[in-house]
C-alpha positions as a printed Julia matrix, in Angstrom:
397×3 Matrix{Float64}:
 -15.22    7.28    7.02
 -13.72    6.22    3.77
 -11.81    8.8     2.11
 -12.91    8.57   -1.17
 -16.3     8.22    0.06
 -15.63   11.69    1.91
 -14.43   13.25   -1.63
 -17.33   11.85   -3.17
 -19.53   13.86   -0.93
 -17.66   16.97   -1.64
 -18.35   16.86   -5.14
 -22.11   16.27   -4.57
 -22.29   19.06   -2.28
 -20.02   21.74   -4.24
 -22.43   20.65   -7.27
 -26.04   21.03   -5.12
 -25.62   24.19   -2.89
 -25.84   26.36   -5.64
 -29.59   25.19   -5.83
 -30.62   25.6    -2.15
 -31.6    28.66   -1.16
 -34.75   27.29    0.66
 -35.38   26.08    3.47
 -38.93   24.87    3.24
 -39.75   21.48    4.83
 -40.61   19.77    1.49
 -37.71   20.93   -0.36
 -35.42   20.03    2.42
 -36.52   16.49    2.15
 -36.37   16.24   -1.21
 -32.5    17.35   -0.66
 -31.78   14.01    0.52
 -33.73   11.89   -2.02
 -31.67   14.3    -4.61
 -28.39   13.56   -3.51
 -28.26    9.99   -2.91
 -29.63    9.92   -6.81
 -26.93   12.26   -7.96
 -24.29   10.06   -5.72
 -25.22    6.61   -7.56
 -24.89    8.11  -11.27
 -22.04    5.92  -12.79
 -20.08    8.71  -13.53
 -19.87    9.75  -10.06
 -19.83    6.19   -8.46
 -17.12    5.39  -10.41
 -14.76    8.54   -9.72
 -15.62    7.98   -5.89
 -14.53    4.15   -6.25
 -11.12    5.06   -8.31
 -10.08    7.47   -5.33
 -10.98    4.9    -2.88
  -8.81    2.44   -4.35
  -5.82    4.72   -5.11
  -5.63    5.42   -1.35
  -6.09    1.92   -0.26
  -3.66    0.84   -2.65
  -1.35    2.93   -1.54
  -1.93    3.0     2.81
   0.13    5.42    4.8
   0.33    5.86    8.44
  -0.52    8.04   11.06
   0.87   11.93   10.44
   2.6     9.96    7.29
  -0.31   10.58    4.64
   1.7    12.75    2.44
   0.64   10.98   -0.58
  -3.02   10.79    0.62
  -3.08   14.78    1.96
  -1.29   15.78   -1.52
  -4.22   13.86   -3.34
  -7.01   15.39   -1.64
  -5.26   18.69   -2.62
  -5.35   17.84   -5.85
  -8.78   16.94   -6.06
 -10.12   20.28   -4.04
  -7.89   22.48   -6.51
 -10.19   20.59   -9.52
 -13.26   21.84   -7.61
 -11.67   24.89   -6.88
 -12.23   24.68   -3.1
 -10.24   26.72   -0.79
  -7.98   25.23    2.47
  -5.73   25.27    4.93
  -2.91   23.03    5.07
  -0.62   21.66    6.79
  -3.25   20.87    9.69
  -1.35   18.85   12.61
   1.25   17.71   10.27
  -0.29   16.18    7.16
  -4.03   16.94    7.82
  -6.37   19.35    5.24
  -9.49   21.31    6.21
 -11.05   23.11    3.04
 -14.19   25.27    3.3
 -17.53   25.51    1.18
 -19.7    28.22    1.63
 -19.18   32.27    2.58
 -16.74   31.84    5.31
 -19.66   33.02    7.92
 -21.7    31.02   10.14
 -23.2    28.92   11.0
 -20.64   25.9    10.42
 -20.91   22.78    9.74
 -18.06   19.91    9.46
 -18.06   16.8     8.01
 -14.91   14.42    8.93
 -13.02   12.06    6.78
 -10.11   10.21    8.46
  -7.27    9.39    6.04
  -8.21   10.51    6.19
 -20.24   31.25   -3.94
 -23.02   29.98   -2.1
 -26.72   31.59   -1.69
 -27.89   30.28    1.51
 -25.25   31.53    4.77
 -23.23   29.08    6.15
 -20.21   27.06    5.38
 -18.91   23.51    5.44
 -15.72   22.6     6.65
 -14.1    19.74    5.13
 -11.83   17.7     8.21
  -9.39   15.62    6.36
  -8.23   14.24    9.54
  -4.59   12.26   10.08
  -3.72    9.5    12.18
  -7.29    8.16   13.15
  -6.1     4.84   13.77
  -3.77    5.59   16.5
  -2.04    8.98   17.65
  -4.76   11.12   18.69
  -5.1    12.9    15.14
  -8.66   14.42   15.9
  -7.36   15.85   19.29
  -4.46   17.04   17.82
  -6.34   19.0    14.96
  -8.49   20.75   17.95
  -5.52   21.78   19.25
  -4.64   24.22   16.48
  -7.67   26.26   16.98
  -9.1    25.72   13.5
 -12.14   24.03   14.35
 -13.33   26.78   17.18
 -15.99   28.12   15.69
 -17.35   24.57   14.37
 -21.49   24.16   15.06
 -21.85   20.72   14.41
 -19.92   17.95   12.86
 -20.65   14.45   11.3
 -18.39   11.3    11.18
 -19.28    8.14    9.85
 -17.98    4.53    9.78
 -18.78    1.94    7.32
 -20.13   -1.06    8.71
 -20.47   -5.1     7.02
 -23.2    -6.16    9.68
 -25.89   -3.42    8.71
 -27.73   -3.81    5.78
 -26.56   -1.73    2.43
 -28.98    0.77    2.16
 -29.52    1.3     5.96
 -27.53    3.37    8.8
 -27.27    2.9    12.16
 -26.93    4.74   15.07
 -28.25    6.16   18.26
 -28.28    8.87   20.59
 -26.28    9.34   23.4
 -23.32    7.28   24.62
 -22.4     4.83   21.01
 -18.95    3.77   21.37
 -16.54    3.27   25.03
 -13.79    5.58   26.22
 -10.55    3.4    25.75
  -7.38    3.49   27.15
  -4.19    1.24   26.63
  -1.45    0.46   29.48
   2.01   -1.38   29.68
   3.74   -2.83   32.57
   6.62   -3.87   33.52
   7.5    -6.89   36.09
  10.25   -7.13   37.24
  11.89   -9.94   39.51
  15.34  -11.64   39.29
  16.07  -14.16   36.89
  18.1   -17.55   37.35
  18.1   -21.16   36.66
  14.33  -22.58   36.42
  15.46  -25.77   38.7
  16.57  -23.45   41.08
  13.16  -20.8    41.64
  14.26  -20.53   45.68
  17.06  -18.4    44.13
  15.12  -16.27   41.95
  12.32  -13.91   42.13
   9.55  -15.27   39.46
   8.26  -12.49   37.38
   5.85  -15.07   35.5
   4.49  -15.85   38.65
   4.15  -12.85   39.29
   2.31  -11.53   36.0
   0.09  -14.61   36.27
  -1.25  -13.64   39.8
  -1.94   -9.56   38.06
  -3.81  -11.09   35.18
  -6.17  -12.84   37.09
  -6.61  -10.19   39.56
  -7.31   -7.73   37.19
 -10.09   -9.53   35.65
 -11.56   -9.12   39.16
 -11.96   -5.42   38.37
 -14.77   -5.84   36.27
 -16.49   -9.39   37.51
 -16.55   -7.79   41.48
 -15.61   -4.13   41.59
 -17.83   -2.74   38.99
 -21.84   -2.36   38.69
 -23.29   -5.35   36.48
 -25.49   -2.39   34.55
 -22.18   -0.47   34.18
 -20.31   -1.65   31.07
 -16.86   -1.87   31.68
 -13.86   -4.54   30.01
 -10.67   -4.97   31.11
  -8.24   -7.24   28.64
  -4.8    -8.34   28.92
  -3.52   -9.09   25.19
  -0.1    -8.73   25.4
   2.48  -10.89   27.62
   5.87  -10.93   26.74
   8.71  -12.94   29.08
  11.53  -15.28   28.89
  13.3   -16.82   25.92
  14.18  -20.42   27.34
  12.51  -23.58   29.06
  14.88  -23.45   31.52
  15.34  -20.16   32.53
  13.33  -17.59   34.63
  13.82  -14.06   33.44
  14.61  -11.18   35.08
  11.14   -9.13   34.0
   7.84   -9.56   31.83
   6.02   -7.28   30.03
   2.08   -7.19   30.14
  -0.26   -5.06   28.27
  -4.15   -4.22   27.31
  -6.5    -2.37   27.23
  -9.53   -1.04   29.52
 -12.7     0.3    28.52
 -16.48    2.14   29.96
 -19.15    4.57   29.37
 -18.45    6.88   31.96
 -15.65    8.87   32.52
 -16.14    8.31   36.23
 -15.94    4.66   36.0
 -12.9     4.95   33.2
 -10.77    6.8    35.92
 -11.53    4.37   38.48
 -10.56    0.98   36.08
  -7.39    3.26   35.2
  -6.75    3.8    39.48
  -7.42    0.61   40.17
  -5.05   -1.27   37.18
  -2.09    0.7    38.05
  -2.93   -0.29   42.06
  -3.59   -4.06   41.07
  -0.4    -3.96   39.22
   1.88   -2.49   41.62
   0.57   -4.21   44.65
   0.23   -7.27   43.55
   3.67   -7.9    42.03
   4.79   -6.82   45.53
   3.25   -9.98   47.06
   5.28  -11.92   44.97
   8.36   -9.8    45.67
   8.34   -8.16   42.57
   8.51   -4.54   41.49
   6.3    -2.89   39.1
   6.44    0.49   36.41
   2.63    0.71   34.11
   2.46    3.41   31.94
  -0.77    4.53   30.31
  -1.36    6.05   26.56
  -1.73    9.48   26.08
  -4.46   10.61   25.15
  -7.06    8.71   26.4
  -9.96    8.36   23.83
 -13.27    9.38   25.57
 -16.5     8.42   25.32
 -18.06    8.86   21.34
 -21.96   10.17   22.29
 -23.94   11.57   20.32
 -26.19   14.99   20.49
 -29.39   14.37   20.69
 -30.45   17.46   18.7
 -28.38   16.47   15.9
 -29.49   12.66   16.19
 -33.51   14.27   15.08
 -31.43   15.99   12.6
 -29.96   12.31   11.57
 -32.95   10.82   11.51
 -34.87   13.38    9.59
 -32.34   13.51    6.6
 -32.01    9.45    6.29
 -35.62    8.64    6.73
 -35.99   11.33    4.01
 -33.51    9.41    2.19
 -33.47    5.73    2.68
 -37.3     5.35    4.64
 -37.49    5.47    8.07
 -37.97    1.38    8.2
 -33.71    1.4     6.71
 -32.42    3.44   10.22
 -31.78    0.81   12.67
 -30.81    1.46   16.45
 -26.88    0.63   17.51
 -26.05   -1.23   20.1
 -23.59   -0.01   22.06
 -20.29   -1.03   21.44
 -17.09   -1.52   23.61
 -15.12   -0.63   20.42
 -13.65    2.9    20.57
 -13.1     6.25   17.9
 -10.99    8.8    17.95
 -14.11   10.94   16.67
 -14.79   11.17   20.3
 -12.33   14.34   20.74
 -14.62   16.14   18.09
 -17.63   15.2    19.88
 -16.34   15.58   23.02
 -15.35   19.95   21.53
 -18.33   20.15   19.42
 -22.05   18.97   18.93
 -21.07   15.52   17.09
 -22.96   12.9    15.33
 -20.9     9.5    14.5
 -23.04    6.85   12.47
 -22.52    3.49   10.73
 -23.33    2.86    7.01
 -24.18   -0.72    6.25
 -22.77   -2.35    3.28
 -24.31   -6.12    3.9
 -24.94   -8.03    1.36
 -25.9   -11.43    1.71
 -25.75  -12.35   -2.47
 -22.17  -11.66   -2.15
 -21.13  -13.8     1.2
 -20.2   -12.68    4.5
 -18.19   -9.24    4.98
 -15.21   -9.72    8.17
 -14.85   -6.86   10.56
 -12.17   -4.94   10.17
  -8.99   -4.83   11.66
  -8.2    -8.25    9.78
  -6.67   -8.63    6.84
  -9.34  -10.52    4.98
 -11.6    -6.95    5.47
 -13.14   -5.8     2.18
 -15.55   -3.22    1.29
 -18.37   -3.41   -0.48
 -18.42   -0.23   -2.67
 -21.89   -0.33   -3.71
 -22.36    1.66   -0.45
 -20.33    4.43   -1.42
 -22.89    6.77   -2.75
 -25.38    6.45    0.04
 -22.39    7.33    2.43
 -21.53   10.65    0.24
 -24.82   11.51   -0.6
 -25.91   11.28    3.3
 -22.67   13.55    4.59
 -23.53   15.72    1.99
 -27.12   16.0     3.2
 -26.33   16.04    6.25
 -24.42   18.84    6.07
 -26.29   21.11    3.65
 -29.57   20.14    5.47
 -27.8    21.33    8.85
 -27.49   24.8     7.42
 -30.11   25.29    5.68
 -32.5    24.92    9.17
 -29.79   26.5    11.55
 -28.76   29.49    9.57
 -28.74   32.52   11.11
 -30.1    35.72    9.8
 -27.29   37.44    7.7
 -25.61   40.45    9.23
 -23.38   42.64    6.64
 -19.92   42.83    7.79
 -16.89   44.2     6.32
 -15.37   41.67    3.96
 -12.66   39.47    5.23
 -11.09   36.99    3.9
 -12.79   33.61    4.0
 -13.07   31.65    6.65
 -11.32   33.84    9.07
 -13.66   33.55   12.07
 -13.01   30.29   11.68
């Protein structure tokens, strides 16, 4: 989820909970039809669009979002919400509510209250590559976590609408590297050489085999070689080649027998052609991003409250993969897509290129839905309050 979109929905929430202390089925929907109002005020919209654009402006890496993490520190000392920080390296996780339970999170990658609860704010790091979600688990600060929300905008759904689904929504991914390696020498000479490229060639093809006559037609799977690196000359056969790609499914079963099966491929059949092989694989692995099916009624309740049940349209699944998984994976998740289409202004490109924009008219139904979401979420789970003996907040947590 955008970032600024994610502060946006902190300031809508920090300025609605001190409303809700009901959780009566009207008033509940009327939650979401008061947020998304509150989120498209030009005041707001505006602030939410400036932070957007000072972080995209100014784009850090993975565990390198000093800049971004100091910002969002800034902006939760205006509201005057507490945190934690440093969370695995640069990330921030700041905390509405009484410190008690239930909790809810809402996740951002970069990325006194009279109802019980608490939401936890997940500024997470390194999204795009690293493992930063499954490296914030590790530090034990999300243990006590009841439910947590991701989203991801999206320029082939409608602005106004979300979609998602319950269940399995996005593949497990993994990445490998090999290395083939032969024995270079002069190309009109091959009988004295052992050719890598042939080699390479012959692994390619075979591997495409994995999916096309190994694997069960109603059984997902993709196997792509995208990187091939080898030789520098026309007349020369080198001494090695580098392949690499990437292999996806939607069940873990089937994601450790691709993985078994590339490295086997690989190896073996670089040895027909005399060759020797090394493949490393990525660590982590990203797993499959499903979604609870519990909190996909809760989903579906608080947008059709909000944007009419005719604007929440089923996903598709999708071979792409999110590092959200790890979260869902630990915790009852929900990951959804915000549409920002708009055919009066062209054709939006996918991201990942660089001629992606975003449309930032969509902004406020993304901040007023987390914030929903996540005020909604306690509001119907919380438990009945038990006096304890203070402690400082958010220590359970």
């Amino acid at each position: 989820m955008g970032l600024g979109n994610w502060l946006r929905s902190i300031f809508i929430l920090h300025m609605f909970v001190a409303t809700l202390s009901s959780s009566n089925p009207e008033r509940l929907a009327q939650i979401s039809a008061d947020f998304l109002d509150y989120a498209r005020e030009p005041e707001i919209s505006e602030w939410m669009v400036g932070i957007r654009r000072i972080i995209h402006e100014n784009p850090e890496l993975g565990f390198e979002e000093f800049e971004t993490s100091k910002l969002i520190r800034t902006e939760l000392d205006k509201m005057d919400i507490p945190y934690r920080f440093p969370v695995a390296v640069t990330g921030v996780v700041g905390f509405i509510g009484t410190g008690e339970p239930p909790f809810v999170a809402i996740r951002a990658d970069m990325d006194a209250l009279p109802m019980q609860g608490t939401v936890v704010l997940v500024f997470q790091p390194a999204e795009e590559r690293d493992g930063g979600a499954k490296k914030m688990l590790e530090t034990g600060i999300l243990e006590n976590i009841d439910a947590i929300f991701g989203l991801h905008v999206s320029p082939r759904v409608p602005i106004g609408s979300v979609a998602s689904r319950s269940g399995p929504v996005l593949a497990a991914c993994g990445f490998f590297d090999a290395v083939i390696s032969g024995k270079g020498g002069h190309a009109a000479l091959p009988q004295h050489s052992i050719d890598p490229i042939l080699a390479a060639s012959n692994v390619i093809v075979s591997l495409q085999q994995l999916v096309s006559r190994e694997a069960d037609p109603l059984d997902s799977q993709v196997v792509t070689v995208a990187k091939f690196k080898g030789g520098g000359a026309f007349n020369v056969i080198p001494d090695s080649v580098t392949i690499g790609g990437t292999f996806r499914a939607f069940s873990k079963e089937s994601f450790l027998q691709l993985k078994q099966r590339i490295e086997e491929v690989i190896t073996l059949q670089s040895s027909v052609q005399r060759c020797n092989a090394t493949v490393h694989f990525n660590d982590p692995f990203y797993p499959v991003t499903a979604n609870n099916k519990d909190l996909h009624k809760h989903f579906q309740n608080v947008a059709g409250d909000m944007l009419g049940t005719q604007n929440i349209k089923e996903m598709p699944l999708v071979m792409g993969a999110e590092d959200f998984s790890f979260f869902a994976e630990a915790i009852p998740g929900y990951f959804y897509y915000l549409g920002m289409k708009n055919e009066t202004r062209g054709q939006l490109e996918l991201g990942h290129t660089p001629y992606y924009t975003v449309n930032e008219d969509a902004l406020p139904y993304g901040a007023a839905l987390h914030a929903s979401l996540a005020t909604r979420y306690l509001l119907e789970y919380q438990q009945p309050i038990i006096t304890s003996p203070k402690e400082s907040l958010h220590d359970e947590l």
